[in-house]
Short mmCIF file of C-alpha atoms and ligand atoms in Angstrom, two decimals:
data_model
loop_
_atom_site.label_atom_id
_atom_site.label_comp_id
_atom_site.label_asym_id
_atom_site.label_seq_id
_atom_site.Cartn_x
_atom_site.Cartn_y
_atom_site.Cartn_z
CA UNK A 1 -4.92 -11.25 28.83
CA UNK A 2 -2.72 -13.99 27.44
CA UNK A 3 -0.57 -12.83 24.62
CA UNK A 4 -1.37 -16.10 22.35
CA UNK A 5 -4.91 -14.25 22.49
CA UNK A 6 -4.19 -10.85 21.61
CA UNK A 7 -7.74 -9.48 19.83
CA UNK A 8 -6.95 -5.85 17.73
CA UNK A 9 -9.27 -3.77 16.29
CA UNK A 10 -7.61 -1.76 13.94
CA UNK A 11 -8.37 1.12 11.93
CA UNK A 12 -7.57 2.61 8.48
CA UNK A 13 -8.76 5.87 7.35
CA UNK A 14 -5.81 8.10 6.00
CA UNK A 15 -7.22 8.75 2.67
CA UNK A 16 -10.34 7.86 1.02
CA UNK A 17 -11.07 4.43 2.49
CA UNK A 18 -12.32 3.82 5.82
CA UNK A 19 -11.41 0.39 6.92
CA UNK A 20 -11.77 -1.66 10.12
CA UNK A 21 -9.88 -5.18 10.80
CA UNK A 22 -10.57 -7.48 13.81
CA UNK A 23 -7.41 -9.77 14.40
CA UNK A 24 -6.79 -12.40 16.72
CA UNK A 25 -2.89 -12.50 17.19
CA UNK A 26 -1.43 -12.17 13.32
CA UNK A 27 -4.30 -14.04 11.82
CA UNK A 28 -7.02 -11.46 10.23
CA UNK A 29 -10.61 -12.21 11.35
CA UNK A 30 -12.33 -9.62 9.13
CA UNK A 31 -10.91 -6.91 7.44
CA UNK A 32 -13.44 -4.51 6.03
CA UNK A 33 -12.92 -1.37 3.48
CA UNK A 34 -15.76 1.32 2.40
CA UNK A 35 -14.34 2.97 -0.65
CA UNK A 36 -14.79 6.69 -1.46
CA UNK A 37 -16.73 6.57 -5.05
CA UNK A 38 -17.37 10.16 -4.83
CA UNK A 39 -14.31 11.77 -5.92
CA UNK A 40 -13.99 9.84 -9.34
CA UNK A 41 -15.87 12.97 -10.97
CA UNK A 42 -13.24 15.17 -9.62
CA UNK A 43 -10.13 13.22 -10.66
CA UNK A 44 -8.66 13.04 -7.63
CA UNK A 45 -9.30 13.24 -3.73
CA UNK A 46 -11.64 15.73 -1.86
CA UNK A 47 -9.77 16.00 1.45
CA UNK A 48 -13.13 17.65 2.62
CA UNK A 49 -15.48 15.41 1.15
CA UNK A 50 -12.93 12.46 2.18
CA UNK A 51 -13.51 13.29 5.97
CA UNK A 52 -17.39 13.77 5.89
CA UNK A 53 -17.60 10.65 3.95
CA UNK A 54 -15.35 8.87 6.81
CA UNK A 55 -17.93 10.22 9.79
CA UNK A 56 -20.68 8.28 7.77
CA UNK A 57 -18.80 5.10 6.86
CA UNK A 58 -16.95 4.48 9.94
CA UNK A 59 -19.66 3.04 12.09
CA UNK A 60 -21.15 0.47 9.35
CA UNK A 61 -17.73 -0.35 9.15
CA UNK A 62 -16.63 -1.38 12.49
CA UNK A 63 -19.92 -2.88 13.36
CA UNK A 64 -20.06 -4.99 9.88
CA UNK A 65 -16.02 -6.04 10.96
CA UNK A 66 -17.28 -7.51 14.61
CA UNK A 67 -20.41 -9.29 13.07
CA UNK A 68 -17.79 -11.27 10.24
CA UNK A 69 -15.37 -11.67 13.04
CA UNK A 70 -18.08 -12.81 15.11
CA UNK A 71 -16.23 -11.43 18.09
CA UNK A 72 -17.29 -9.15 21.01
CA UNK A 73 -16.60 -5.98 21.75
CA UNK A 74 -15.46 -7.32 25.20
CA UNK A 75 -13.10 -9.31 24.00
CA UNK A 76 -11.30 -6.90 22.17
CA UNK A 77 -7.37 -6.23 23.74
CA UNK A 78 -6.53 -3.22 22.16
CA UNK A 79 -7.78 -0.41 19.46
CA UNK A 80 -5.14 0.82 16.76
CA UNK A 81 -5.33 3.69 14.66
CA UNK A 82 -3.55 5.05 11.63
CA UNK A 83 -1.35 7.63 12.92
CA UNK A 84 0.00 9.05 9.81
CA UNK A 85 1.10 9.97 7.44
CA UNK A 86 -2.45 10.94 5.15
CA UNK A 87 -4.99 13.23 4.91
CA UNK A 88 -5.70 14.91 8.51
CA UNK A 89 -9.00 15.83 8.28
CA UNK A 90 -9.47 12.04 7.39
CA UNK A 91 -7.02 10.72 9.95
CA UNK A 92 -8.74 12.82 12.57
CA UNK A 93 -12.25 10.65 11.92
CA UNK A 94 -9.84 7.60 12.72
CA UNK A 95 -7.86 8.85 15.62
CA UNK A 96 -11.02 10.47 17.57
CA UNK A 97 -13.36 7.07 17.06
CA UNK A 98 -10.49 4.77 18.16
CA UNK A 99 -9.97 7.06 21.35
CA UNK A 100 -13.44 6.95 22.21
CA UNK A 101 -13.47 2.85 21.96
CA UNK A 102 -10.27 2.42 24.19
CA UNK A 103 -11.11 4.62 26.16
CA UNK A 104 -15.13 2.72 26.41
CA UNK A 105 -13.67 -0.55 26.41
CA UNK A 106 -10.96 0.59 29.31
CA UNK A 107 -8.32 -1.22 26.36
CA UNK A 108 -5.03 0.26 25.50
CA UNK A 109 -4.62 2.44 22.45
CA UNK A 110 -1.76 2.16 19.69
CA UNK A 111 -1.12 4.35 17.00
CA UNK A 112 0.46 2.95 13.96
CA UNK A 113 2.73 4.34 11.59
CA UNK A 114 0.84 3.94 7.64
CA UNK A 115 4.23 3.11 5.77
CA UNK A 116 4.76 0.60 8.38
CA UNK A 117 2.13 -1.05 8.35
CA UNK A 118 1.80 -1.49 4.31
CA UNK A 119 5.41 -3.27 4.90
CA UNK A 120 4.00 -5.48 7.22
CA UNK A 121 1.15 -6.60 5.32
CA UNK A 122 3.59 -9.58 3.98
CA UNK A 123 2.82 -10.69 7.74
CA UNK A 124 -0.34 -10.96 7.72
CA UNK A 125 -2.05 -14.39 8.06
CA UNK A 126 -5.42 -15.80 7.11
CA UNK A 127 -7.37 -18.98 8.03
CA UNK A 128 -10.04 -20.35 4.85
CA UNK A 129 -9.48 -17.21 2.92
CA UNK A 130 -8.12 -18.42 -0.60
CA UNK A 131 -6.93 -14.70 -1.96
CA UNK A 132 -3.18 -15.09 -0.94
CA UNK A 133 -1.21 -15.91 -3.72
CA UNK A 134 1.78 -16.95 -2.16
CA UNK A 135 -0.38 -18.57 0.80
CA UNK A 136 0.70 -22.40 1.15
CA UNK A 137 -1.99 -24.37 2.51
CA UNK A 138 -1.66 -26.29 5.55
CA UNK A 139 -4.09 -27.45 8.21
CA UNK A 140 -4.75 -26.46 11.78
CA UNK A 141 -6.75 -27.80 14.22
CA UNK A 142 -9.74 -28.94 11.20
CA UNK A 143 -9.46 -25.44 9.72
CA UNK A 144 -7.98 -24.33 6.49
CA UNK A 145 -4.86 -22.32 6.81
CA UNK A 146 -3.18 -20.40 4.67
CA UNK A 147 0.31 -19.77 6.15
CA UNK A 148 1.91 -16.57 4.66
CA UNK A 149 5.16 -17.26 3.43
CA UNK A 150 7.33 -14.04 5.26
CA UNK A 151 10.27 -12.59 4.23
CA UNK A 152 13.29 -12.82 6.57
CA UNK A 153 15.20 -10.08 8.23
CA UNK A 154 16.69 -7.85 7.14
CA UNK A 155 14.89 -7.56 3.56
CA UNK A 156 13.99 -4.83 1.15
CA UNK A 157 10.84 -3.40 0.40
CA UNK A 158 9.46 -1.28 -2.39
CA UNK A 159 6.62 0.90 -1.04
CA UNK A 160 4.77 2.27 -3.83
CA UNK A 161 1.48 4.03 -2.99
CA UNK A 162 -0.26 7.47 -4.19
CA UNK A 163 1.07 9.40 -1.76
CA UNK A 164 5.20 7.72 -1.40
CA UNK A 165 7.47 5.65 -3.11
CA UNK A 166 10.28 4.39 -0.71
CA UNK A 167 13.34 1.57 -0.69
CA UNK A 168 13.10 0.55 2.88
CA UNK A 169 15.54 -1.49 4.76
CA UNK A 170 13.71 -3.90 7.11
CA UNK A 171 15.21 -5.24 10.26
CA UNK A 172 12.78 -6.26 12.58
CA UNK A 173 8.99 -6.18 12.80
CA UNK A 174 9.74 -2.40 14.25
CA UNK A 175 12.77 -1.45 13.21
CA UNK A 176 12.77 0.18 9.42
CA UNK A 177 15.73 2.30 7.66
CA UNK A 178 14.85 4.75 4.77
CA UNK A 179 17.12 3.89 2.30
CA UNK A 180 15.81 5.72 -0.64
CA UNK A 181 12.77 8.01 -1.65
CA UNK A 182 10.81 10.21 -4.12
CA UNK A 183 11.89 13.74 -3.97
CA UNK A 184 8.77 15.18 -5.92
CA UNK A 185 5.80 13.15 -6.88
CA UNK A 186 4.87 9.44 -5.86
CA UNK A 187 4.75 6.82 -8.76
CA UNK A 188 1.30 6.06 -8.13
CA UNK A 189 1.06 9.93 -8.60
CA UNK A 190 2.27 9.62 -12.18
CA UNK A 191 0.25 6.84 -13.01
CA UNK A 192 -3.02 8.85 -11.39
CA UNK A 193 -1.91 12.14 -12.93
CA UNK A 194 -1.27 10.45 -16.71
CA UNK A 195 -4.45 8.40 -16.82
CA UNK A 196 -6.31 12.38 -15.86
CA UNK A 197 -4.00 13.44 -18.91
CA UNK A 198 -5.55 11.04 -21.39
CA UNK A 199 -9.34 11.24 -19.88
CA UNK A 200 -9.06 8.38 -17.53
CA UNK A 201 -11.27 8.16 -14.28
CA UNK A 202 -9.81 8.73 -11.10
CA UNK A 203 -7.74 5.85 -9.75
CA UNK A 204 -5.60 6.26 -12.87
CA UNK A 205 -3.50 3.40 -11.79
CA UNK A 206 -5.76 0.25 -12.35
CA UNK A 207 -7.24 1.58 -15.15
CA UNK A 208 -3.36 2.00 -16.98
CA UNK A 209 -2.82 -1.37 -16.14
CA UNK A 210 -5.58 -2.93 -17.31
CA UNK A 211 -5.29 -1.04 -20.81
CA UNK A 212 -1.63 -2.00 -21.12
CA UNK A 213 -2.24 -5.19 -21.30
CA UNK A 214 -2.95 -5.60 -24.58
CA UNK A 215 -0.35 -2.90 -25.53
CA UNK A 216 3.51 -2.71 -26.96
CA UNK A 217 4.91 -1.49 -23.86
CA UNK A 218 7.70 -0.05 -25.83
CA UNK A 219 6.40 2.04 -28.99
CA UNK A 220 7.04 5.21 -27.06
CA UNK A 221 9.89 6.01 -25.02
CA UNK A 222 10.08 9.29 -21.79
CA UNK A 223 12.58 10.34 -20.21
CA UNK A 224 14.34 9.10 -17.59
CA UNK A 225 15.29 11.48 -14.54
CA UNK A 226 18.90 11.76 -13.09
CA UNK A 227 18.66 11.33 -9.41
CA UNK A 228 20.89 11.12 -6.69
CA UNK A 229 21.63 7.54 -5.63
CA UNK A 230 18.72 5.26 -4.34
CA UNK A 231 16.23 8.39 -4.65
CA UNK A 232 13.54 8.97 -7.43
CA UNK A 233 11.90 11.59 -9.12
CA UNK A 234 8.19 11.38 -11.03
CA UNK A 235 7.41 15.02 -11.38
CA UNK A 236 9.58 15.22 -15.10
CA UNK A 237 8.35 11.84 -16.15
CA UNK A 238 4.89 13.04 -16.22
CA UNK A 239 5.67 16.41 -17.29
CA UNK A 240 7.45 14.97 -20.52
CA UNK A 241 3.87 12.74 -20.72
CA UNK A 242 2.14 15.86 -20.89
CA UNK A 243 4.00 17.27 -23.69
CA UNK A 244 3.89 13.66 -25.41
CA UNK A 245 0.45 13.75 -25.49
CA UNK A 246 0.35 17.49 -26.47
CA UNK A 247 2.61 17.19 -29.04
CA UNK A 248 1.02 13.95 -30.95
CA UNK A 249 -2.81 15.46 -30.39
CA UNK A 250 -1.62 19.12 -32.04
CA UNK A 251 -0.67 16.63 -35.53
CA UNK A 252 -3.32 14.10 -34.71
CA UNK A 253 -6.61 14.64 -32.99
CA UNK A 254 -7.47 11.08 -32.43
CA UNK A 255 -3.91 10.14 -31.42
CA UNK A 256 -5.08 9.28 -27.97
CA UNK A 257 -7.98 7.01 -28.75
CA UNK A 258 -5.46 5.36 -31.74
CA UNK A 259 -2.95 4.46 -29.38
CA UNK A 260 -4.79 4.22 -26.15
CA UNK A 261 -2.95 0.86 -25.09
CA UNK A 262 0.15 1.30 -26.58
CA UNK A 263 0.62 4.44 -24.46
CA UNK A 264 -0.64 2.74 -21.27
CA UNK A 265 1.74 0.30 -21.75
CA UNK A 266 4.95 2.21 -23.10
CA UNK A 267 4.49 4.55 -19.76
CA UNK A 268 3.65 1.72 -17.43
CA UNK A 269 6.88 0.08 -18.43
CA UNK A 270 9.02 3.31 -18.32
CA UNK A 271 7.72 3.61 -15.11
CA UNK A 272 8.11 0.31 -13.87
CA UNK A 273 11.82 0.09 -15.37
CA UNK A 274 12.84 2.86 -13.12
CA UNK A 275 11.30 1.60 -9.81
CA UNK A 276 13.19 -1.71 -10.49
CA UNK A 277 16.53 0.15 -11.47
CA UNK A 278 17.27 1.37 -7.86
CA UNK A 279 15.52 -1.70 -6.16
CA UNK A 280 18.03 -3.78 -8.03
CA UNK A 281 21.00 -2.00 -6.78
CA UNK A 282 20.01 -1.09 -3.57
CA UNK A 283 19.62 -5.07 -3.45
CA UNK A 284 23.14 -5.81 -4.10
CA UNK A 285 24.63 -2.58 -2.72
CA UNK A 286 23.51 -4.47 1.06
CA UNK A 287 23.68 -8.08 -0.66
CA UNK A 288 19.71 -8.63 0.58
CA UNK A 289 17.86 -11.61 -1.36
CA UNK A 290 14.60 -10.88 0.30
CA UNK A 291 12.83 -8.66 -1.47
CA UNK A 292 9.18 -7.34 -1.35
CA UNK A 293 6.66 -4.65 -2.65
CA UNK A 294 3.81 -3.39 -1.27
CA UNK A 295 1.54 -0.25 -1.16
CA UNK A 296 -1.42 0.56 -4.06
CA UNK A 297 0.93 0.01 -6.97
CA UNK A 298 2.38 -3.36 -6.32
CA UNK A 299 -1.41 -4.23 -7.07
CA UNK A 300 -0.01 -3.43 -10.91
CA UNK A 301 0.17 -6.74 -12.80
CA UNK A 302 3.41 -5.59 -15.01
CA UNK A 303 5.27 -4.51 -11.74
CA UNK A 304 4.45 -7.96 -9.92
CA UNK A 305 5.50 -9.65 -13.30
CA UNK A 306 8.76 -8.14 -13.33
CA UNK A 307 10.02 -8.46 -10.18
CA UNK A 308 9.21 -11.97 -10.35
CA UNK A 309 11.68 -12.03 -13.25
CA UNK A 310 14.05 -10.33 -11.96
CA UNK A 311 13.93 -12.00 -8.72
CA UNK A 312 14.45 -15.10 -11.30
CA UNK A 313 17.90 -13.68 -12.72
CA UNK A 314 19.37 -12.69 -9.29
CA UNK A 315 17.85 -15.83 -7.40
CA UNK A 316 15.71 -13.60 -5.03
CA UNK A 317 13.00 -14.87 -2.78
CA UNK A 318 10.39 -12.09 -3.87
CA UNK A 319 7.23 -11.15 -1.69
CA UNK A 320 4.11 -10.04 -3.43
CA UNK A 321 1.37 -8.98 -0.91
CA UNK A 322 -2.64 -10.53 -1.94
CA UNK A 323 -4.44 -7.55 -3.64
CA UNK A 324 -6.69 -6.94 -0.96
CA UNK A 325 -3.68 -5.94 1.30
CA UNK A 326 -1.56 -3.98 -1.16
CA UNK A 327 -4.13 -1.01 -1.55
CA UNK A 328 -5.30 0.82 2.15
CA UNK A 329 -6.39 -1.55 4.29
CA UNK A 330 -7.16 -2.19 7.89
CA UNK A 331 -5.34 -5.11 8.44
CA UNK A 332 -2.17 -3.93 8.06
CA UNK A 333 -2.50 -1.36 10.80
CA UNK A 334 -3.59 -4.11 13.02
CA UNK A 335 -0.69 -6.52 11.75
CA UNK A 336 1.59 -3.55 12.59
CA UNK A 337 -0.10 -3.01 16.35
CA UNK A 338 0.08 -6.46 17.03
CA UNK A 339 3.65 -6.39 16.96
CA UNK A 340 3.39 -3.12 18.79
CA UNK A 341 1.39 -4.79 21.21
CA UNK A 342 3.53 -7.75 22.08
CA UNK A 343 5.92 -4.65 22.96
CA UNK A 344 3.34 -3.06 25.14
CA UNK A 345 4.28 0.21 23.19
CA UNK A 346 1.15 2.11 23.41
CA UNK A 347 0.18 5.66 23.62
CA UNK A 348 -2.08 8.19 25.44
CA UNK A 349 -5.19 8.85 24.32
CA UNK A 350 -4.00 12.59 23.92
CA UNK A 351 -2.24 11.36 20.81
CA UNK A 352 -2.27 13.21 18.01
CA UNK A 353 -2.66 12.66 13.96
CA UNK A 354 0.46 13.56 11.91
CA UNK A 355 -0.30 14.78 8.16
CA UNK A 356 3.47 14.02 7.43
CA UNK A 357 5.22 11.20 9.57
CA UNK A 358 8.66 9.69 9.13
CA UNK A 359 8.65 6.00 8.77
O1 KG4 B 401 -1.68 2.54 -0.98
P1 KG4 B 401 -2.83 3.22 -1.63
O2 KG4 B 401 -4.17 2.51 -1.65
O3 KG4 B 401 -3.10 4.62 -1.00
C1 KG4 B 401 -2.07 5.47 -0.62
O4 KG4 B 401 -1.58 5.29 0.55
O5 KG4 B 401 -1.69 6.30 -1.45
O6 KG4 B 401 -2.36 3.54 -3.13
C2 KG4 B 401 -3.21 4.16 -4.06
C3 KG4 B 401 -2.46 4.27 -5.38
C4 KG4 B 401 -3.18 5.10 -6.42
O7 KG4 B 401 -2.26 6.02 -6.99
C5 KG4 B 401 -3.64 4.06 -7.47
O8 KG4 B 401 -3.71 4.56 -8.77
C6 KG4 B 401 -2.52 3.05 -7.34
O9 KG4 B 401 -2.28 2.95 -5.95
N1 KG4 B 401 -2.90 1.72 -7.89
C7 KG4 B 401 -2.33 1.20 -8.99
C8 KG4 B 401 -2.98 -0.04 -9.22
N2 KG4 B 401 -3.90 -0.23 -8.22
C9 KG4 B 401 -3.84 0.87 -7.41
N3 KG4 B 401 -1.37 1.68 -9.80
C10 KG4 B 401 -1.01 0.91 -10.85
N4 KG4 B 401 -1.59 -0.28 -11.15
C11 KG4 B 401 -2.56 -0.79 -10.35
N5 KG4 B 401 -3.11 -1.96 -10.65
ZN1 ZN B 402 -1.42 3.59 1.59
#
């Protein structure tokens, strides 16, 4: 096989979304998601429920990626599977299905790294697909193409998902330096936790954001964690919600519904402020002027507002993934494998899921 016609299949299923991409070199094909609804009347994820619901999904899934793709199984080069880290009852479901199609299809296999590959979403490119933001169209051979503007090495990146929040150094497509990290909760943690603290459904996150908006982001002020350099810590941000909330409701019974948006916005931006503290100075501590986010929380409007500000007043080139590629997705595990690929680093199909894996 040529390697300007490189065909992935690519799977996602680390959590509660089971997602298959098709991708011909780094341009996405099809990039399909079933989301979980079931553990929204729990508040949080089933990691039980999470896998069953991944057995069901997973075939619908890959077949419904190959018919928008319209590409055949036989043409596929190579599977890829999320490796870790996640959920491994749910990254089992991934790992054993991709096995079984390389090893079918006689294809290699090539397990991907999750944080990884939600860096390398800014990669991703897309022909007639009009949801990248930051796409600037061009044309190619009578089709419409929507080049991805990339980020240049080495840059920083944000990750900020439910399960990490990370500063990560980024000098090649596969070379990545920790330079920073939550030692307790994620941020998308304390938005998910906060919104179940106030009686919001289960993804907190999008639900905060979307009340904020018409909110006074700074009515109420929480306290701000002292961490060692570039690190972060959630856990006593939401605790000191908690006894917010506690505190107001004991004087007030309605003091939640009252102020609703005003305290979806006030936490939001506490939140927000200290994500972009360290960012900021991890930027200048290694004089980097690329700078992206990515991960479920960059999908937060206030978050991609700011940086775009800030970006302003220090004359950054700032890289905002699409939405559909900042939440768990496919195609950034097959983004990620395609550079694997063009490496010929794959693995055996004795392989095996990691719950926790260093980026
Ligand atoms: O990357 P992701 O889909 O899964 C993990 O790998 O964790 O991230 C999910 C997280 C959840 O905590 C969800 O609440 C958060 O991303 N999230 C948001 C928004 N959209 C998703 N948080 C804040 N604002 C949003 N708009
Ligand atoms: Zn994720």
């Amino acid at each position: 096989m040529k390697n300007d016609e490189v065909y992935i299949l690519a799977i996602e299923s680390s959590c509660d979304d089971t997602s298959c991409a098709i991708l011909k070199n780094d341009v996405v094909l099809a990039n399909i998601t079933a989301n979980q609804k079931i553990h929204e009347q729990y508040g949080g994820v089933i990691p039980e429920l999470a896998s069953r619901d991944h057995q069901k999904n997973i075939v619908p899934v890959v077949e419904a990626a190959l018919q928008k793709a319209a590409v055949k199984l036989s043409q596929i080069s190579a599977v890829a599977f999320t490796k870790g880290p996640g959920l491994m009852g749910s990254l089992l479901v991934g790992a054993s299905f991709a096995k079984s199609m390389a090893m079918a299809l006689q294809v290699p296999l090539i397990e991907v790294n999750h944080m990884q590959a939600h860096i390398l979403a800014h990669f991703i490119r897309q022909f007639g697909v009009e949801s990248s933001e930051l796409g600037v169209r061009s044309s190619e051979a009578g089709t419409t193409n929507y080049e991805v503007r990339t980020p240049h090495f080495p840059f920083l990146c944000l990750t900020v998902s439910g399960g990490h929040t990370q500063i990560v150094k980024i000098h090649s497509h596969l070379e990545f330096e920790l330079l920073g990290e939550t030692i307790d909760d994620a941020v998308g943690e304390a938005f998910d936790k906060a919104a179940k603290i106030i009686g919001l459904p289960y993804p907190g996150g999008p639900m905060i954001d979307k009340l904020a908006q018409s909110g006074n982001p700074n009515k109420f002020s929480f306290s701000t964690p002292q961490v060692n350099d570039l690190n972060y810590s959630f856990s006593g941000i939401k605790t000191s919600f908690l006894y917010f909330i506690q505190n107001n409701v004991k004087t007030n019974p309605e003091f939640i519904t009252e102020n609703i948006n005003d305290i979806c916005a006030s936490y939001q931006n506490h939140l927000i402020k200290v994500l972009l503290h360290n960012f900021e100075i991890a930027a200048k501590r290694h004089s980097i002027k690329d700078l992206a986010i990515s991960g479920g929380v960059s999908a937060n409007s206030e978050l991609r507002k700011q940086l775009k500000v800030l970006g302003e007043k220090n004359k950054w080139n700032v890289f905002i993934p699409p939405f559909e590629y900042c939440t768990d997705n496919a195609a950034m595990i097959g983004i990620t494998a395609y550079y694997k690929y063009l490496k010929q680093e794959f693995c055996g199909l004795n392989e095996v899921p990691q719950a926790r894996f260093e980026l």
